[in-house]
mmCIF file with all atom_site columns, C-alpha atoms in Angstrom:
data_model
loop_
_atom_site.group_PDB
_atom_site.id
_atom_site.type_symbol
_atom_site.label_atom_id
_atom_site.label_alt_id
_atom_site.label_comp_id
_atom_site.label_asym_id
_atom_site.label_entity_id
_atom_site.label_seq_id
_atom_site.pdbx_PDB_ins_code
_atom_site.Cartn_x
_atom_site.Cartn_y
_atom_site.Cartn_z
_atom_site.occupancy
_atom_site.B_iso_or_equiv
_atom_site.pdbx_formal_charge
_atom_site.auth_seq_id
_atom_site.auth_comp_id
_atom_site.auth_asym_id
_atom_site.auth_atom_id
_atom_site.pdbx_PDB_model_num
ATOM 1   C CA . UNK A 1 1   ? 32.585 -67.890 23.290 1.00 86.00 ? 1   UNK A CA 1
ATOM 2   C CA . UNK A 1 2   ? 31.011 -68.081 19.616 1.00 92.00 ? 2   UNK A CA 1
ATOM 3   C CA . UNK A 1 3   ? 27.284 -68.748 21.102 1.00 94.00 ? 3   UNK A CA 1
ATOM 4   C CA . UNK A 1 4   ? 27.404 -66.301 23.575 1.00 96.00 ? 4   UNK A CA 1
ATOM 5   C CA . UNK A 1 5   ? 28.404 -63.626 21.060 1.00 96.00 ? 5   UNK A CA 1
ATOM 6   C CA . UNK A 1 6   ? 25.908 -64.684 18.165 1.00 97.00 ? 6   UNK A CA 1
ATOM 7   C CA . UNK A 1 7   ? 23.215 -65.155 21.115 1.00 97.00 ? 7   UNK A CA 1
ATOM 8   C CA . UNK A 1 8   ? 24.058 -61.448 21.811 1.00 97.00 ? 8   UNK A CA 1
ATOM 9   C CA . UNK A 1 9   ? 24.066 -60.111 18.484 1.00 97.00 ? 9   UNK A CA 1
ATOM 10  C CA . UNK A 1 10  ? 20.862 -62.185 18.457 1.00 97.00 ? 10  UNK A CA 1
ATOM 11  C CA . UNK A 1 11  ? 19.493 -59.971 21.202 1.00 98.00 ? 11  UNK A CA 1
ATOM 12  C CA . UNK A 1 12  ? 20.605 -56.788 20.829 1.00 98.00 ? 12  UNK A CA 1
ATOM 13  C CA . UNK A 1 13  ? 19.101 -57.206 16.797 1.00 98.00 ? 13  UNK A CA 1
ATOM 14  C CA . UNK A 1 14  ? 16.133 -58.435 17.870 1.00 98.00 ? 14  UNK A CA 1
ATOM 15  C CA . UNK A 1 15  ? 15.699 -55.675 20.311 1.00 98.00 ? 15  UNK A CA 1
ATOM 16  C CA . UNK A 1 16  ? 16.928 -52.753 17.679 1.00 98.00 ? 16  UNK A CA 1
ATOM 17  C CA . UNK A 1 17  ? 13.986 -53.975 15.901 1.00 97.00 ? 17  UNK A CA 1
ATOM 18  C CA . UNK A 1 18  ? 11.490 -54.240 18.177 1.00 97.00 ? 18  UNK A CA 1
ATOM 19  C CA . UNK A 1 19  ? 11.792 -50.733 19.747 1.00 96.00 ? 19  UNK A CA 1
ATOM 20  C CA . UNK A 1 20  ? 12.607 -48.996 16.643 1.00 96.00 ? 20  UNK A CA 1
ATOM 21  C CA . UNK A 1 21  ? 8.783  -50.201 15.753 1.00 96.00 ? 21  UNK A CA 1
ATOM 22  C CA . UNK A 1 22  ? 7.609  -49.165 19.131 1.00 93.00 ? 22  UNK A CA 1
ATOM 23  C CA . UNK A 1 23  ? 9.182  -45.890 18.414 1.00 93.00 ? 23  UNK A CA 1
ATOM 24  C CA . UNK A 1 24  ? 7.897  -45.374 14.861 1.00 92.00 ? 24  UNK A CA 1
ATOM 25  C CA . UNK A 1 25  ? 4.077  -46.634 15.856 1.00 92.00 ? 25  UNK A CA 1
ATOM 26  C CA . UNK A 1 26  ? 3.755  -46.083 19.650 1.00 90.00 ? 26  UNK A CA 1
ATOM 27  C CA . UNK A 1 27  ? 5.984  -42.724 21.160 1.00 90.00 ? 27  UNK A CA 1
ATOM 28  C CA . UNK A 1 28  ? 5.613  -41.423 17.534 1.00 88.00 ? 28  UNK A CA 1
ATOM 29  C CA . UNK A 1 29  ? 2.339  -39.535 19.055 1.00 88.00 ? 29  UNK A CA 1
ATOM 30  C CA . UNK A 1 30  ? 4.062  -39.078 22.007 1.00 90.00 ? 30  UNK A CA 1
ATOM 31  C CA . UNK A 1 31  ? 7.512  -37.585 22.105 1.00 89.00 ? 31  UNK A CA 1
ATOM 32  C CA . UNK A 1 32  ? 8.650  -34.539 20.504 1.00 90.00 ? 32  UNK A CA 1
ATOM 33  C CA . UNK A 1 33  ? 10.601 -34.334 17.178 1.00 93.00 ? 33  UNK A CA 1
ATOM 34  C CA . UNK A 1 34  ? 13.951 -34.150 18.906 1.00 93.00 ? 34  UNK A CA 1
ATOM 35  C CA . UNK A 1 35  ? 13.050 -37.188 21.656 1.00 91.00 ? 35  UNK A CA 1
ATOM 36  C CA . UNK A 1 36  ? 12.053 -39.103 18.897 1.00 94.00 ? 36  UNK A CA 1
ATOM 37  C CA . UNK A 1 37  ? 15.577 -38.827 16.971 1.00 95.00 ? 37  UNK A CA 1
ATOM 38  C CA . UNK A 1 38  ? 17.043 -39.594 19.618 1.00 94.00 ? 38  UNK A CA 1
ATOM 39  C CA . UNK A 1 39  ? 15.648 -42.829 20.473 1.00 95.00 ? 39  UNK A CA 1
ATOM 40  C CA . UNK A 1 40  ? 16.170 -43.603 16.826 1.00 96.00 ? 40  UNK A CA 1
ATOM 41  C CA . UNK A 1 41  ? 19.876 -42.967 17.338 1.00 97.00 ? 41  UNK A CA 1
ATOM 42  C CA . UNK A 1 42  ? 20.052 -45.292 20.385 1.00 97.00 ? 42  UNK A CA 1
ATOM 43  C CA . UNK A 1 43  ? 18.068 -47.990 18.211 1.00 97.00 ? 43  UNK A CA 1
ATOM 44  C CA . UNK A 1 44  ? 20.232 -47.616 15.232 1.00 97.00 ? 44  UNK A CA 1
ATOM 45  C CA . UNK A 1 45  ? 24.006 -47.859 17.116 1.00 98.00 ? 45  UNK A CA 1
ATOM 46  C CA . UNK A 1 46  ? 21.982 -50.644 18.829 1.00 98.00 ? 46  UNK A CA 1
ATOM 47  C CA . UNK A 1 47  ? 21.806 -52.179 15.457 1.00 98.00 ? 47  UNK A CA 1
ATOM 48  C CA . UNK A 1 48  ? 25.285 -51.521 14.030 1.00 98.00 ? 48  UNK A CA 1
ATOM 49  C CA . UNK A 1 49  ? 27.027 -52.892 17.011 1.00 98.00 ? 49  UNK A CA 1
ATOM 50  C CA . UNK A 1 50  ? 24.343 -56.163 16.892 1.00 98.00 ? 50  UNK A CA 1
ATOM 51  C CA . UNK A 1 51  ? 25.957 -56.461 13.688 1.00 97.00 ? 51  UNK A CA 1
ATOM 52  C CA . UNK A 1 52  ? 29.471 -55.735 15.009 1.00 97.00 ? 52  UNK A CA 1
ATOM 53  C CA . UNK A 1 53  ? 28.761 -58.603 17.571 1.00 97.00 ? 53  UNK A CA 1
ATOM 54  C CA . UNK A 1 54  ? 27.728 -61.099 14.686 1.00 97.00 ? 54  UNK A CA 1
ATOM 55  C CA . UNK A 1 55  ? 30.694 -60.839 12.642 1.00 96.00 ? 55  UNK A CA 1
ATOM 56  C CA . UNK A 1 56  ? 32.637 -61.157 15.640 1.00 96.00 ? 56  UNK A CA 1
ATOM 57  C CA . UNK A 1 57  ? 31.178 -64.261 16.282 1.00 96.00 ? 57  UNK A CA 1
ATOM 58  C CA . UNK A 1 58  ? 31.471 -66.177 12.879 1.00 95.00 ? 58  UNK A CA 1
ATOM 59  C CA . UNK A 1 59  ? 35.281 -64.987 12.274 1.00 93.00 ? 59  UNK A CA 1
ATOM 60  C CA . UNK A 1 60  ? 37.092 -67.801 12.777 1.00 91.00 ? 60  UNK A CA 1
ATOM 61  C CA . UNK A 1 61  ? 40.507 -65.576 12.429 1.00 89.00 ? 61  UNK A CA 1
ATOM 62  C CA . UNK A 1 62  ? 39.831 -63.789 15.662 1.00 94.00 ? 62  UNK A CA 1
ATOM 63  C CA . UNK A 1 63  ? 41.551 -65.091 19.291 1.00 94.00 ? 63  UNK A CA 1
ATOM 64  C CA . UNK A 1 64  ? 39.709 -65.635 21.834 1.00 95.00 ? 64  UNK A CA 1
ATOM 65  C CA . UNK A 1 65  ? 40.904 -63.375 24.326 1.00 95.00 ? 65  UNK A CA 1
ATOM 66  C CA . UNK A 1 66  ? 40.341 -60.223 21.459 1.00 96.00 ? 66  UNK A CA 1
ATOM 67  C CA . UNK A 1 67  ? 36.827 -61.810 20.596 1.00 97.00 ? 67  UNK A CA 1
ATOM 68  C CA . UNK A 1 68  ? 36.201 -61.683 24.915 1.00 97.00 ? 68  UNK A CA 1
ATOM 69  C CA . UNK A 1 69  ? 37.317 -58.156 25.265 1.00 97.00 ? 69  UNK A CA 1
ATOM 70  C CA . UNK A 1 70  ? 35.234 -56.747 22.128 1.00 98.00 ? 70  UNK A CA 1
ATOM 71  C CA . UNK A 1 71  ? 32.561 -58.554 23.452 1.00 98.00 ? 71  UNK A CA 1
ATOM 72  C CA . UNK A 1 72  ? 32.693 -57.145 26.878 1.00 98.00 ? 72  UNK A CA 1
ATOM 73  C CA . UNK A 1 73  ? 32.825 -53.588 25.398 1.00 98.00 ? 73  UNK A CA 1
ATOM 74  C CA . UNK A 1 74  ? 30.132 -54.137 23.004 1.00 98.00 ? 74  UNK A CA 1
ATOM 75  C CA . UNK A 1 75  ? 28.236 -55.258 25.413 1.00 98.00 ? 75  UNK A CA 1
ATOM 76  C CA . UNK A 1 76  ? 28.717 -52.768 28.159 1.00 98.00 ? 76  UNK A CA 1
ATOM 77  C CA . UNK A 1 77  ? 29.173 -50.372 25.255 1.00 98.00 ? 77  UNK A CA 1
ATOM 78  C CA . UNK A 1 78  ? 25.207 -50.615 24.219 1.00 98.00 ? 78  UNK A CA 1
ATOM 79  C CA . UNK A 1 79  ? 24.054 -51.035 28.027 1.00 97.00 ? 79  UNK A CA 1
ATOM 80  C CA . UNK A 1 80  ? 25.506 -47.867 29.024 1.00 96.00 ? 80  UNK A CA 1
ATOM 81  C CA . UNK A 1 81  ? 24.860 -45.716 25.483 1.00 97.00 ? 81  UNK A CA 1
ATOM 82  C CA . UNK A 1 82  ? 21.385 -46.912 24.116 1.00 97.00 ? 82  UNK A CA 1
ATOM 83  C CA . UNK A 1 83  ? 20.221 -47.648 27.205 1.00 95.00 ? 83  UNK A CA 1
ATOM 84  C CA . UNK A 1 84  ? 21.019 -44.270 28.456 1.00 94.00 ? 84  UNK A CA 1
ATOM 85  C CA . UNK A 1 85  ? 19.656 -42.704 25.530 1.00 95.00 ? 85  UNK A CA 1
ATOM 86  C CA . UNK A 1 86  ? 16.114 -44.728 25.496 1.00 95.00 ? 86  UNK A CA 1
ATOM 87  C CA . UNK A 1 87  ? 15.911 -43.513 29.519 1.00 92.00 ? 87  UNK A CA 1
ATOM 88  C CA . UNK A 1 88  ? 16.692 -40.158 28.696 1.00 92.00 ? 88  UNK A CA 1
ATOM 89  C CA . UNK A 1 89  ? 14.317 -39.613 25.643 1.00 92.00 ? 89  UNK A CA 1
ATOM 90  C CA . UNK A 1 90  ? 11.530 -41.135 27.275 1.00 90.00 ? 90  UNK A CA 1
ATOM 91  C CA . UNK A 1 91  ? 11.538 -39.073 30.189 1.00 87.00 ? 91  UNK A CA 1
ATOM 92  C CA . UNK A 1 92  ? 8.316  -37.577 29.437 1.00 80.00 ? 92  UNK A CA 1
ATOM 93  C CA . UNK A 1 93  ? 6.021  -40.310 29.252 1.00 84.00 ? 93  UNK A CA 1
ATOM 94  C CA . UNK A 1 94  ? 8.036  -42.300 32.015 1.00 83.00 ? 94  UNK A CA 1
ATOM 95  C CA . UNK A 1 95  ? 8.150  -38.598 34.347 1.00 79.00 ? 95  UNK A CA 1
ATOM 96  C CA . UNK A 1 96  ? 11.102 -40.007 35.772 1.00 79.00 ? 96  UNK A CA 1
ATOM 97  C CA . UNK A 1 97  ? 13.982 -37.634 35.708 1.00 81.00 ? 97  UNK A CA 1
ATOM 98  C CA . UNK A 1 98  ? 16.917 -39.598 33.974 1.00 83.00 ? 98  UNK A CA 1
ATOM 99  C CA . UNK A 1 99  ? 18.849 -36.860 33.689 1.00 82.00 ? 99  UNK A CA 1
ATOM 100 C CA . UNK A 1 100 ? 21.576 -37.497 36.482 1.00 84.00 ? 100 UNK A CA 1
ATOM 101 C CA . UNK A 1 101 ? 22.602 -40.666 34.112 1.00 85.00 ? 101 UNK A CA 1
ATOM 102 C CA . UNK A 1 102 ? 22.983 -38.866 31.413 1.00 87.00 ? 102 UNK A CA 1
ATOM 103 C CA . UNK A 1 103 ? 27.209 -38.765 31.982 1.00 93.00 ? 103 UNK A CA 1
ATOM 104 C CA . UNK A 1 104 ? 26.898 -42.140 30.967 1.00 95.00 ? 104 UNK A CA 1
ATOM 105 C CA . UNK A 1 105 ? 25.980 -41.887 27.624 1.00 95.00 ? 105 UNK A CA 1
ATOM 106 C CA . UNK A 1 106 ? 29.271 -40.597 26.240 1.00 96.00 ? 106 UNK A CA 1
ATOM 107 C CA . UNK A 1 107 ? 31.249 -43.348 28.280 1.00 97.00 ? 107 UNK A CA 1
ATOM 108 C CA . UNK A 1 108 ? 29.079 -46.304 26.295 1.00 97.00 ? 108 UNK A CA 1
ATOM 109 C CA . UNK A 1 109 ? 30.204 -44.100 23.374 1.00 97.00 ? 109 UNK A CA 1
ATOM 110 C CA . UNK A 1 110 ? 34.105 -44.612 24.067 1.00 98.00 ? 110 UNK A CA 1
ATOM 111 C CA . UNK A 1 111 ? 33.440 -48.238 24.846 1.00 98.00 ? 111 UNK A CA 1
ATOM 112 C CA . UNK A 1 112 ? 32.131 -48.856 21.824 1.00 98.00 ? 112 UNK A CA 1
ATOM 113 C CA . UNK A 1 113 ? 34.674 -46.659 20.221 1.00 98.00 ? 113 UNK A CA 1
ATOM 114 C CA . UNK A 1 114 ? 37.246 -48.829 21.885 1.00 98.00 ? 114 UNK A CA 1
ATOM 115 C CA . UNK A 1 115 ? 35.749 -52.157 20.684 1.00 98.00 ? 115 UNK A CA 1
ATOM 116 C CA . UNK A 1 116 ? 36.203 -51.275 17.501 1.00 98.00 ? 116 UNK A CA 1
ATOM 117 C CA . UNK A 1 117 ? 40.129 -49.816 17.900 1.00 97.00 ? 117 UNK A CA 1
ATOM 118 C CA . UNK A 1 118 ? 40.860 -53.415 19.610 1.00 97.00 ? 118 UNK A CA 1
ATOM 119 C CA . UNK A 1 119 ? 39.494 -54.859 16.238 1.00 96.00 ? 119 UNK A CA 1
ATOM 120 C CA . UNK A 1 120 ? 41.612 -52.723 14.385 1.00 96.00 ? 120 UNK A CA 1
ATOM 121 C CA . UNK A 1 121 ? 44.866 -53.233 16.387 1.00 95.00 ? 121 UNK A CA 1
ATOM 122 C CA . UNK A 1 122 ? 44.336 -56.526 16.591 1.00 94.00 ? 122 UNK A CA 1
ATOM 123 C CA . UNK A 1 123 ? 44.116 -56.868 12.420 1.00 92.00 ? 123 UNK A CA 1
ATOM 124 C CA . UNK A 1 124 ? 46.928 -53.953 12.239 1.00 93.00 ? 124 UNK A CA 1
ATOM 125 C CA . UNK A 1 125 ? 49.358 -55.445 14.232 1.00 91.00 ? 125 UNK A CA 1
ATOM 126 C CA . UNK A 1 126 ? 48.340 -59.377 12.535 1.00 84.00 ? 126 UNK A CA 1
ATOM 127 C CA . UNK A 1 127 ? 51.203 -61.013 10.098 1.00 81.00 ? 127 UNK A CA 1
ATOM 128 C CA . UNK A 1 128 ? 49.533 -62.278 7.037  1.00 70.00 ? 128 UNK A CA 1
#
């Protein structure tokens, strides 16, 4: 379970920072203002939760079955709200109309949201 979490974290960094350079070199002459901030904000809670998905993976103090359903909502978590986001912003130089996914933007946003309340549950409710 380890692997496949670091491997993702892996990804998902590795991604942040490849199309946060697109967007600062390439659809910086393209979108507006606004677009633009908002593919940065799909790149940067790309990043955090790469991050999120790393430290998952290296704590050893974590059970398995919490580590599988972070991982799950991380996962479906930055599908559903960067990936949304990066559609949505782009719709100008893609002229596809993305708008009828927008609805899930905000539920990546609660999966993520819960990800991190498992963590915290998990650690609150832990004997030391």
């Amino acid at each position: 379970m380890d692997k496949k979490i670091i491997s993702a974290a892996g990804f998902f960094g590795l991604t942040a920072i490849i199309l946060g350079a697109f967007a600062a070199h390439a659809l910086k002459k393209i979108l507006s203002i606004d677009q633009l901030a908002s593919f940065e904000t799909g790149v940067k809670y790309q990043m955090y939760h790469a991050l999120f998905l790393l430290f998952l993976g290296i704590h050893q103090h974590i059970p398995t079955s919490i580590k599988r359903t972070v991982f799950v909502l991380v996962l479906c978590g930055i599908i559903l709200f960067s990936g949304s986001i990066y559609l949505l912003s782009t719709t100008a130089i893609t002229s596809v109309n993305f708008k009828s996914i927008g609805f899930v933007t905000p539920i990546g946003g609660l999966l993520l949201i819960l990800a991190w309340g498992v963590l915290m549950i998990h650690f609150l409710k832990k004997k030391s």
